[in-house]
Coordinates of C-alpha atoms in Angstrom, one line a residue:
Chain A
X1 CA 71.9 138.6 117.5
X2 CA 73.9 141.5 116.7
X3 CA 77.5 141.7 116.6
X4 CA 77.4 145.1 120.0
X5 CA 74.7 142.6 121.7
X6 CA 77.7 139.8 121.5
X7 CA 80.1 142.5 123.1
X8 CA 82.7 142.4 120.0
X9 CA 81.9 146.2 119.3
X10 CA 84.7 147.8 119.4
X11 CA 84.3 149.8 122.6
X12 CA 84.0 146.6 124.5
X13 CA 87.3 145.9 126.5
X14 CA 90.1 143.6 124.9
X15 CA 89.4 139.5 126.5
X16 CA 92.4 138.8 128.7
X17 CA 94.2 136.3 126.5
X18 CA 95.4 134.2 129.4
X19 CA 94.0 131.0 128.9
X20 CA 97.2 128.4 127.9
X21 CA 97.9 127.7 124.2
X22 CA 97.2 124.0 124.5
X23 CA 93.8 124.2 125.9
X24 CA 90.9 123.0 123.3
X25 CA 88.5 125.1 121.8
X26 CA 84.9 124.9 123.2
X27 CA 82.5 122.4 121.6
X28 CA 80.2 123.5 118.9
X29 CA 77.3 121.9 119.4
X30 CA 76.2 119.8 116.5
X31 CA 73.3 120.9 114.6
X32 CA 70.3 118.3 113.2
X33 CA 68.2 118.3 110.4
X34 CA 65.2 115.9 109.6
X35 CA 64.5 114.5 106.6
X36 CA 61.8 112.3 105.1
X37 CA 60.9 110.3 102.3
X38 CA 57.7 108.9 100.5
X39 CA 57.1 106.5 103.8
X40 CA 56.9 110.3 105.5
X41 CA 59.2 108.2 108.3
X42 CA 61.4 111.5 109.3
X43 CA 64.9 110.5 110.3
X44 CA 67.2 113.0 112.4
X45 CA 70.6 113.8 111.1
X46 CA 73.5 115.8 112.0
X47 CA 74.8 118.3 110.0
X48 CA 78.1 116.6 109.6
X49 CA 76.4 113.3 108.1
X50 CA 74.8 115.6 105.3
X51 CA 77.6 117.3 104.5
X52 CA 78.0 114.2 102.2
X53 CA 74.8 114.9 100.2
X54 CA 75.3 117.8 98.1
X55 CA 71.8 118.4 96.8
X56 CA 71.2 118.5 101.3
X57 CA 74.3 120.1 102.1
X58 CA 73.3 123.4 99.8
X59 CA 69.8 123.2 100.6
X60 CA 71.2 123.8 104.4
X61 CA 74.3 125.5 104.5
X62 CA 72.4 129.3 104.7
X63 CA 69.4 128.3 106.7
X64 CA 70.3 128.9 110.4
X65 CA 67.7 127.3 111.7
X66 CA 67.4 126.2 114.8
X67 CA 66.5 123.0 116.5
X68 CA 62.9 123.5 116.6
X69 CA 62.8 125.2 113.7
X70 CA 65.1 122.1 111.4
X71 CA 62.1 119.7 113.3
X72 CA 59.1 121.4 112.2
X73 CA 60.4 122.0 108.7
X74 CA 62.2 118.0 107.8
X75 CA 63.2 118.1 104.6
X76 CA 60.6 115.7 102.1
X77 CA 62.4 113.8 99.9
X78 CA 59.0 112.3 98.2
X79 CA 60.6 110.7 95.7
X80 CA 62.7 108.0 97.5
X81 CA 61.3 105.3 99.4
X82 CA 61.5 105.2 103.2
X83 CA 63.5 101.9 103.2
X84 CA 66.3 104.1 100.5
X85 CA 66.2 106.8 102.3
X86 CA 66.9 105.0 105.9
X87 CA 70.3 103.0 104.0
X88 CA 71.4 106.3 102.5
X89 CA 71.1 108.0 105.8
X90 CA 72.7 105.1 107.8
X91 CA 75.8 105.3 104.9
X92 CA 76.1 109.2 105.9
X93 CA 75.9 108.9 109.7
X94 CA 78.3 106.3 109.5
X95 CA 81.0 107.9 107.5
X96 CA 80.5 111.5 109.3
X97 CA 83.4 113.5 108.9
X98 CA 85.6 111.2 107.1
X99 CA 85.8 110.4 103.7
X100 CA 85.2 106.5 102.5
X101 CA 87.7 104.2 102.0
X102 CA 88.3 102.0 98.7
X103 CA 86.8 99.1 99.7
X104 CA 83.9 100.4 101.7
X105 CA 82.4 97.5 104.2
X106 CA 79.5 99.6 106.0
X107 CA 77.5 99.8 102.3
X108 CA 74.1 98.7 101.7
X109 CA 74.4 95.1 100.5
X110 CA 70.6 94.6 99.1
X111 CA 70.9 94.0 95.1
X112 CA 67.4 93.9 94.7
X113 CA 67.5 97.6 96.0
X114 CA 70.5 99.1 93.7
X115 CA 68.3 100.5 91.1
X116 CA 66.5 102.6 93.4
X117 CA 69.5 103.5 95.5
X118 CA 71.4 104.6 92.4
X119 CA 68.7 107.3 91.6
X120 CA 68.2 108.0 95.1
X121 CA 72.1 108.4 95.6
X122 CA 72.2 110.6 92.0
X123 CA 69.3 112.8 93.3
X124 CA 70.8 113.7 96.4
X125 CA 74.5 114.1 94.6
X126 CA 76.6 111.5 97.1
X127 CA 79.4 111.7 95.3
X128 CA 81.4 108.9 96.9
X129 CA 78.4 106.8 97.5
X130 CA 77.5 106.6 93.7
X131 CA 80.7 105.5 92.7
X132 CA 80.8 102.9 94.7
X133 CA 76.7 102.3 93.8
X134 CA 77.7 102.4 90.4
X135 CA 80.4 99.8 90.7
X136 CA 78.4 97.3 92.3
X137 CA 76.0 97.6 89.2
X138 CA 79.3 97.6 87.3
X139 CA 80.3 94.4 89.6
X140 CA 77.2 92.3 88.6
X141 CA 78.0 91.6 85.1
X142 CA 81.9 90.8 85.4
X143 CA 82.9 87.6 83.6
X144 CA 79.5 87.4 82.1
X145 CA 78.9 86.9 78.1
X146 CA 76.7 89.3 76.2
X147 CA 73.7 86.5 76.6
X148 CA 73.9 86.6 80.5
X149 CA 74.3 90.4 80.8
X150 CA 71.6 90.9 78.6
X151 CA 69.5 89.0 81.5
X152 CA 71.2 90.5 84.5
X153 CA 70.7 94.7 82.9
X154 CA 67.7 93.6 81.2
X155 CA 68.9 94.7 77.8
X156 CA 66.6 94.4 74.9
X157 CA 68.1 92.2 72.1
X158 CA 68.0 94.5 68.7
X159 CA 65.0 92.5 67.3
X160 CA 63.1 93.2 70.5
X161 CA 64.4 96.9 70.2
X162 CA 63.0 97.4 66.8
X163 CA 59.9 95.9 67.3
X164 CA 59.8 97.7 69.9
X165 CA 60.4 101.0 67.6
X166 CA 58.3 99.7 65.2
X167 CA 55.5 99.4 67.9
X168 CA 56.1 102.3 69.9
X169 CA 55.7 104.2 65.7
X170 CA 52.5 102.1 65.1
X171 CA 51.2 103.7 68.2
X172 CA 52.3 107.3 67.6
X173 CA 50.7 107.1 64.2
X174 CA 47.3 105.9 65.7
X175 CA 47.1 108.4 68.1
X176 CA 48.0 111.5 65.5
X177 CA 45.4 109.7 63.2
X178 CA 42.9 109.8 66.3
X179 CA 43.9 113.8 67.5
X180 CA 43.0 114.7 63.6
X181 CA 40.0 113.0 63.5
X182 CA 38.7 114.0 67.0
X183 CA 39.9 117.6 65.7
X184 CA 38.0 117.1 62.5
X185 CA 34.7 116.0 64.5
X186 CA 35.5 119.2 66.9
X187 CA 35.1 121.6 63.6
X188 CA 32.2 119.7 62.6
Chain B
X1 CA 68.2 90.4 91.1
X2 CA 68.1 91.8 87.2
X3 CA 68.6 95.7 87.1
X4 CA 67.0 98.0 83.9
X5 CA 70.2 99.5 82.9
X6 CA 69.1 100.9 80.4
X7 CA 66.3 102.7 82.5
X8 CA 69.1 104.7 84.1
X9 CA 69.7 108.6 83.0
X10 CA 72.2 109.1 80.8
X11 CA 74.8 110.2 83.6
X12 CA 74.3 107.4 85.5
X13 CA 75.1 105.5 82.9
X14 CA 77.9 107.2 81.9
X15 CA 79.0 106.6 85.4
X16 CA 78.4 102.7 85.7
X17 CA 80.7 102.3 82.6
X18 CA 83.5 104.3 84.1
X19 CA 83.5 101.4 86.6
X20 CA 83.4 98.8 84.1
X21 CA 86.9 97.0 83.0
X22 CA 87.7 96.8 79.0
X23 CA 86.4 93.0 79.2
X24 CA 82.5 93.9 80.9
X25 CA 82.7 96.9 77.9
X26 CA 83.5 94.8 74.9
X27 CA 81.0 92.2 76.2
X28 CA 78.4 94.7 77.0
X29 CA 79.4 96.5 73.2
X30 CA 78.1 92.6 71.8
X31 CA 74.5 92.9 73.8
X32 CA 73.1 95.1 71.2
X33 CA 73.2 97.7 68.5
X34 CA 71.6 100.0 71.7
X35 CA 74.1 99.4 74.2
X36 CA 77.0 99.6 71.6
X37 CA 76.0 103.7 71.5
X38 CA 75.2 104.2 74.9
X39 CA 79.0 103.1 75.9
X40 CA 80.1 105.5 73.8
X41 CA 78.7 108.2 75.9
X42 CA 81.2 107.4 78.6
X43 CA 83.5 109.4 77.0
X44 CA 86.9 109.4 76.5
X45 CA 89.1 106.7 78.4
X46 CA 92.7 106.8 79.4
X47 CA 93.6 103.6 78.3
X48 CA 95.5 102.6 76.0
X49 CA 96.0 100.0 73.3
X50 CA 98.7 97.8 71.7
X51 CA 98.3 96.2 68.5
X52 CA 101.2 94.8 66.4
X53 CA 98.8 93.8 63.4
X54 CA 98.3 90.4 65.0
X55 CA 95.8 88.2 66.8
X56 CA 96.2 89.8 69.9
X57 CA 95.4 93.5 70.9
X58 CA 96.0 94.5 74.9
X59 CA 94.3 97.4 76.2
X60 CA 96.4 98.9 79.4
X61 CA 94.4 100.1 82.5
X62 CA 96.0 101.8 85.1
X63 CA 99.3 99.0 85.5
X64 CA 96.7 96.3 84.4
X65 CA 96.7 94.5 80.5
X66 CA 93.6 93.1 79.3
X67 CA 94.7 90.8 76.5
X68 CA 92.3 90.6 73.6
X69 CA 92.8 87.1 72.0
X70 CA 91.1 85.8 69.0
X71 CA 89.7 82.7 68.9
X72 CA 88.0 80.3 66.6
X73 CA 86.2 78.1 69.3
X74 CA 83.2 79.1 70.3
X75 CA 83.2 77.5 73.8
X76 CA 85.9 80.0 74.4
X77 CA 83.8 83.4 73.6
X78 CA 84.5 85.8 76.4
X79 CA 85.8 83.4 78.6
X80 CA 88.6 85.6 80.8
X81 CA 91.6 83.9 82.8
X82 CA 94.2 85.5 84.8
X83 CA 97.5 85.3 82.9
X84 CA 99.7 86.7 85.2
X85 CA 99.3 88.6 87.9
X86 CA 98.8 92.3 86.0
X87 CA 97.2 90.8 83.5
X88 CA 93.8 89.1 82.2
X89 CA 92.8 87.2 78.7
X90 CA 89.5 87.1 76.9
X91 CA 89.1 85.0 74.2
X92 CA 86.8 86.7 71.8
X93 CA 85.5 86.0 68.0
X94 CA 87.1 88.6 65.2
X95 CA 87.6 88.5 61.2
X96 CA 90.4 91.4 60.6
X97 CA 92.6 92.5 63.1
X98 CA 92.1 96.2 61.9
X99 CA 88.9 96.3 62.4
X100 CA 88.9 94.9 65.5
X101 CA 91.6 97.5 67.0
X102 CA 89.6 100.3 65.3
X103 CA 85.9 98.6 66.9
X104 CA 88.1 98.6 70.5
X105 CA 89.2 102.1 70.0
X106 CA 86.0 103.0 69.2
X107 CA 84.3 101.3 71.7
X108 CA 86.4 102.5 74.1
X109 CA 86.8 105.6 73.2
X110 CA 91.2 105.4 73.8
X111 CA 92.7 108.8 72.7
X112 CA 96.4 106.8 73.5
X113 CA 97.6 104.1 71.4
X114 CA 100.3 102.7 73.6
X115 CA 102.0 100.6 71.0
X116 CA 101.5 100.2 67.6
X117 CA 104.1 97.7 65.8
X118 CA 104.3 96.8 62.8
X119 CA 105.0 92.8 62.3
X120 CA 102.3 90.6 60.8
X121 CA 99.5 92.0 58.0
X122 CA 99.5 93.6 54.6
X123 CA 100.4 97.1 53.9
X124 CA 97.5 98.1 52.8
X125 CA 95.9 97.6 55.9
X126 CA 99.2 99.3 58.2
X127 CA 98.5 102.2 55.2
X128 CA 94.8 102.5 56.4
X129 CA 95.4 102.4 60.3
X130 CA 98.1 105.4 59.9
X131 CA 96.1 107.5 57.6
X132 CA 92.7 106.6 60.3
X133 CA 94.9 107.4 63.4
X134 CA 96.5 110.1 61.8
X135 CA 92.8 111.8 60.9
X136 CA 91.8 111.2 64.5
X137 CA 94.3 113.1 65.9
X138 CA 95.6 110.0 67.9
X139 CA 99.1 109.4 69.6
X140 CA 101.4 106.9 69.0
X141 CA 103.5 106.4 72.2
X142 CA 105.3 103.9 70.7
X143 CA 105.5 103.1 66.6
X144 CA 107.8 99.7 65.8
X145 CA 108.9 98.7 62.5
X146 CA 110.3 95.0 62.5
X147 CA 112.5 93.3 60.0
X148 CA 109.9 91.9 58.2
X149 CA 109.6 90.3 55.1
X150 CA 105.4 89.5 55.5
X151 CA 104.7 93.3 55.4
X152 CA 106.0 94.7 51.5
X153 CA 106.5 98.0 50.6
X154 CA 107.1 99.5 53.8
X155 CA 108.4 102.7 52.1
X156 CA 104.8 104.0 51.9
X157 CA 104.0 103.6 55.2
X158 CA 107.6 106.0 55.8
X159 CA 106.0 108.4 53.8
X160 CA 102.9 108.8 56.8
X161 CA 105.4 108.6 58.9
X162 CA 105.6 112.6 59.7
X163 CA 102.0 112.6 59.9
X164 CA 101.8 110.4 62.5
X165 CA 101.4 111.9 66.2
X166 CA 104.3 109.9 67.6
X167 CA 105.2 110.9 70.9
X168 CA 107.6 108.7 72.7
X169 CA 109.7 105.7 70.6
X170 CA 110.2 105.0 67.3
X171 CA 111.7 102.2 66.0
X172 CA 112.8 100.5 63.1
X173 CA 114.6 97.5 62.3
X174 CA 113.2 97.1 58.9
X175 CA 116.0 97.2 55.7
X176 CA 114.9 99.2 53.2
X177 CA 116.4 98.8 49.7
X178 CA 119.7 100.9 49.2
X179 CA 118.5 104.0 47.4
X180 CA 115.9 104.7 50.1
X181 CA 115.5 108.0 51.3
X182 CA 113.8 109.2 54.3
X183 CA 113.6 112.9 56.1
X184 CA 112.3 112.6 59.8
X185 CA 111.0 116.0 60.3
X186 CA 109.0 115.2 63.5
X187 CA 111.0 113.7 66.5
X188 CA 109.5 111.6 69.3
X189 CA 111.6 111.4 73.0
X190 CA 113.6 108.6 71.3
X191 CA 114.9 106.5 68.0
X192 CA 116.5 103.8 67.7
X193 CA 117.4 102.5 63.9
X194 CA 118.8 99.3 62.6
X195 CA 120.2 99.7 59.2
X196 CA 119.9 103.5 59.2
X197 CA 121.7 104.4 55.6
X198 CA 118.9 106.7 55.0
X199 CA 119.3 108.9 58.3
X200 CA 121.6 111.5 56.9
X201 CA 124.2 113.9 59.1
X202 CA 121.7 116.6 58.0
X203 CA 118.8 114.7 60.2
X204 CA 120.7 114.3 62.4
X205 CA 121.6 117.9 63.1
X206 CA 117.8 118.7 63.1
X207 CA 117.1 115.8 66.0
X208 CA 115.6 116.8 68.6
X209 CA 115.3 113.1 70.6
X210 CA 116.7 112.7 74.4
X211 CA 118.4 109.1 73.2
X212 CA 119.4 108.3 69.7
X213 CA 120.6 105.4 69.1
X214 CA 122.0 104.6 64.9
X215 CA 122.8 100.9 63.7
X216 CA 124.0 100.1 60.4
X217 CA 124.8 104.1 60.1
X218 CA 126.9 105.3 56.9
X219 CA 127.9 108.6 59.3
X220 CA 131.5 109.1 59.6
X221 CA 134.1 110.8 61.4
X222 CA 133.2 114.1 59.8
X223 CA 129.6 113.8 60.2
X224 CA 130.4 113.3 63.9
X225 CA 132.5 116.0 64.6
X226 CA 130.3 118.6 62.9
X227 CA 127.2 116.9 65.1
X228 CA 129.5 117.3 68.5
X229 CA 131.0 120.9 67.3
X230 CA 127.7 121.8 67.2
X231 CA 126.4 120.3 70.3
X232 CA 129.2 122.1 72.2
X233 CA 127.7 125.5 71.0
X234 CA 125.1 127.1 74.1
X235 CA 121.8 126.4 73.4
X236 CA 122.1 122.9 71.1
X237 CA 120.5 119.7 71.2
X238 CA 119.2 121.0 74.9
X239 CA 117.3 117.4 75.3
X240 CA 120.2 115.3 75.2
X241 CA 121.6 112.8 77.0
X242 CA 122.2 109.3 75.1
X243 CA 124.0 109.4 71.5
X244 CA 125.2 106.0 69.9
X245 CA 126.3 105.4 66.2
X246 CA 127.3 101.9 65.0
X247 CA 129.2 102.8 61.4
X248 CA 131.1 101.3 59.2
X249 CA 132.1 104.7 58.3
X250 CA 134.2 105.6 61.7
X251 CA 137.9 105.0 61.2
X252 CA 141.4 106.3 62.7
X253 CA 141.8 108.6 59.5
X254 CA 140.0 112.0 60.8
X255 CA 140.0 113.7 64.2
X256 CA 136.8 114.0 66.3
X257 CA 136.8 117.0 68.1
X258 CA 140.2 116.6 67.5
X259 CA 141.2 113.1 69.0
X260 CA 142.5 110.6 66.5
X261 CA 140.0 107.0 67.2
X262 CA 139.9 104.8 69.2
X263 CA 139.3 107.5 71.5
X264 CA 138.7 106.8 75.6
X265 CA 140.2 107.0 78.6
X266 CA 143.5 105.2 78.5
X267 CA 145.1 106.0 81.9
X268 CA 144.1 104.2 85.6
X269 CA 141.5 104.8 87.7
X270 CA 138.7 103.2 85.4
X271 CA 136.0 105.1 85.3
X272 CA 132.2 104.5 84.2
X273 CA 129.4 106.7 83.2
X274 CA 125.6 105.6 83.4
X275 CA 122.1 106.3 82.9
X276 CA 121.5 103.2 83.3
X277 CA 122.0 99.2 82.0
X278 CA 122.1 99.9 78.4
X279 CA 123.7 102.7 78.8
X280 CA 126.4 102.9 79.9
X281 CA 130.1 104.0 79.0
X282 CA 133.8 102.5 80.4
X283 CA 136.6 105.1 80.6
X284 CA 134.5 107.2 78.2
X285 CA 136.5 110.6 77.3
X286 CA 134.8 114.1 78.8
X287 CA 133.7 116.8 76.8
X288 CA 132.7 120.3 77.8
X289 CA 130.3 122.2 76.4
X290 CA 130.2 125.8 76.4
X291 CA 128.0 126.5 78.9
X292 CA 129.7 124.1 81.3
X293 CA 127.5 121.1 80.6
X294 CA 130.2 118.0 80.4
X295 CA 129.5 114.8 78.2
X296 CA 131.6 112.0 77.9
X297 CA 132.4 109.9 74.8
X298 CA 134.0 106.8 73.7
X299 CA 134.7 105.7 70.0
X300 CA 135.7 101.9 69.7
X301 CA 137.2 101.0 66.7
X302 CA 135.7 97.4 64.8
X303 CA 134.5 96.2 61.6
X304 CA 131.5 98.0 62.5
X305 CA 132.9 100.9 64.6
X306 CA 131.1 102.5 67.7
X307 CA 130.2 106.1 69.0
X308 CA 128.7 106.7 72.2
X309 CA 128.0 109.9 73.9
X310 CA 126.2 110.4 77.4
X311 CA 125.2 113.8 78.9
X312 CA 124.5 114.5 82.2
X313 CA 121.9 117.0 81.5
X314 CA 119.5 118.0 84.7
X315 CA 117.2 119.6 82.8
X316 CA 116.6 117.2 80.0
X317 CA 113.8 114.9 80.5
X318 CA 114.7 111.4 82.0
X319 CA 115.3 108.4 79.7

């Protein structure tokens, strides 16, 4: 729509500025976006609940669509599981519009689901979120020796890591040896 | 539910040990050669450290202390306790103290070393830490010499002494042999000296601290005067605000800015001038500087006789 068709051009008559100083502003309606994930479940959510995501929040702040438009184009997110996306989404709807306070009760509580959250969160740049992903990872391993965190973060000990290295050479070896001789057979 | 750390992208990484507390670190530093690198790509910290060349290094984090202990029982490896309500204990396995504040440093990545005080150890070792921190480029809030006799020799370390990034105290109660000679040319925000022979008028002149505080001084009434003639002049010794010289060398013989000592406020109402407990001054005498600023003094007259000056300064930075 252009700006004469709204009546703003400058021939159009002033608005009587009558209305009372304490009167509220008329309701924007809220826009929605759709968004999927690797499950292809689409979930609707408002602008305002993105605005949290800022991978989302730039993908969408110079679109313009329109309802119909936002639902036939939802947003895939193909790397994130339906059951990641769904917490992630529930985090933003339920902190719309307000920012999340230290000790944050409405997070996801699943442990077996941190590792994918964490990427999930990092991908779609939740700020907040991550930090307080991050310090639930962080969380798991307080008061815990070297032995038991080893168990919990599934770190290597440094025999495993060089046999590992020593493994992941013998292999690299094998296969150059194998590209020169298939090369070798291919100039034959 | 086990999670691959190590399976996360570098930043996210970086980002779970930003959340982690000096105790999860130096455990997590002890899981492998592996890990031991990747916290070090969490960058630098703003915590700080305090070692006094001892079996016990604290690291500060924002108003808490982690207290690194050392212990010989290996039931008590990383085993943490409250001990206090700001503060937490680990008991963890080291050989040399050095190293052990240089692995934390490391580990931690600490630009800050809170306090650094020098009571137990050899020289050598003190000799090595300065010349290390000095190459690193790190502060020294606070740098403490004590009185003792474990550490020999302590005139070398002096000599580092300028080197040194210190930025807020120095202190020193060691006694250094009667023909020592030492030339501060770098001031932190305060000094205070016990046995302080060797910090000549001519240093004193050059100071630059916001409290000064001279025990066991050889300054005299002379030394004194020139330093407050010159303070009066515009422009002098702008930082400030808490002067006091214990000497055996003030007497009633020579005027300070032209009072005879004792020298204080004889006459009713009593008056007193703070900044503070420990500094403070009864019926102290005012001075004016030239451009208006008032200080007050007192000198009291004893076997060891004592100066002390307070300025009321706005503009010099809080003590």
């Amino acid at each position: 729509m252009s700006s004469t068709e709204q009546g703003t051009s400058s021939a159009a008559p002033a608005e009587p500025t009558t209305a009372p100083e304490s009167a509220a502003a008329p309701e924007v309606p809220e826009s929605f976006y759709y968004v999927h994930g690797k499950d292809k479940v689409v979930h609707k959510v408002s602008a305002g609940a993105l605005q949290h995501s800022a991978l989302i929040h730039g993908m969408i702040s110079n679109l313009g669509y329109t309802e119909e438009q936002a639902k036939a184009n939802p947003f895939p997110f193909e790397n994130i599981d339906g059951d990641i996306l769904q917490m992630v989404v529930d985090w933003c709807n339920q902190h719309k519009g307000k920012p999340t306070p230290p000790e944050d009760t409405n997070l996801p509580k699943q442990k077996e689901k941190l590792f994918d959250l964490v990427l999930a969160v990092n991908y779609l740049e939740i700020k907040e979120l991550l930090t307080y992903c991050c310090k639930q990872v962080a969380m798991m391993v307080k008061g815990k020796s070297p032995e038991e965190i080893r168990e919990i973060w599934m770190i290597p000990t440094d025999a495993e890591d060089e046999a590992a290295e020593k493994e992941a050479k013998k292999r690299a070896g094998k296969e150059a040896a194998g590209e020169t001789a298939a090369a070798a057979g291919d100039a034959k | 539910m086990p999670i691959a750390l190590l399976k996360f992208p570098t930043d996210l990484r970086r980002e779970v040990f930003q959340q982690c507390d000096p105790f999860q670190l130096y455990a997590l530093s002890k899981c492998s050669k592996r890990t031991q690198r990747s916290i070090k790509l969490g960058g630098t910290r703003n915590w700080k450290l305090q070692f006094w060349g001892g079996n016990l290094i604290v690291a500060s984090v924002d108003g808490l202390r982690y207290k690194f202990g050392k212990t010989e029982n290996p039931d008590e490896y990383f085993k943490t306790q409250h001990a206090g309500r700001y503060v937490k204990y680990m008991g963890i396995q080291w050989g040399d103290a050095f190293n052990m504040f240089f692995y934390l440093l490391e580990t931690f990545r600490i630009r800050v070393v809170e306090t650094l005080g020098i009571y137990y150890g050899n020289l050598e070792k003190f000799l090595n830490a300065a010349r290390e921190l000095i190459e690193r480029k790190i502060e020294v809030e606070v740098f403490h010499i004590e009185d003792t006799s474990e550490v020999k020799d302590m005139e070398k370390l002096m000599r580092l002494l300028n080197q040194m990034n210190i930025s807020q105290k120095f202190t020193c109660f060691q006694k250094f042999s009667s023909n020592f000679h030492h030339n501060l040319e770098k001031f932190p925000k305060e000094i205070l000296i016990h046995y302080s022979f060797w910090f000549t008028i001519d240093q004193l002149l050059e100071c630059s601290c916001v409290r000064i505080e001279l025990y066991g001084s050889t300054l005299s009434n002379q030394d004194i005067d020139l330093f407050l003639q010159k303070w009066k002049s515009p422009g002098s010794f702008p930082n400030l605000r808490w002067l006091q010289i214990e000497s055996e060398n003030i007497d009633n013989k020579s005027p300070i800015l032209g009072m005879i000592p004792p020298i204080e406020h004889n006459h009713p109402p009593r008056t007193r001038v703070s900044l503070g407990a420990d500094s403070s001054i009864l019926n102290p005498v005012g001075v004016t500087k030239e451009d208006g600023t008032v200080g007050w003094m007192k000198v009291e007259l004893a076997t060891r006789s004592t100066l002390k000056f307070l300025v009321f300064n706005p503009i010099a930075p809080r003590i």
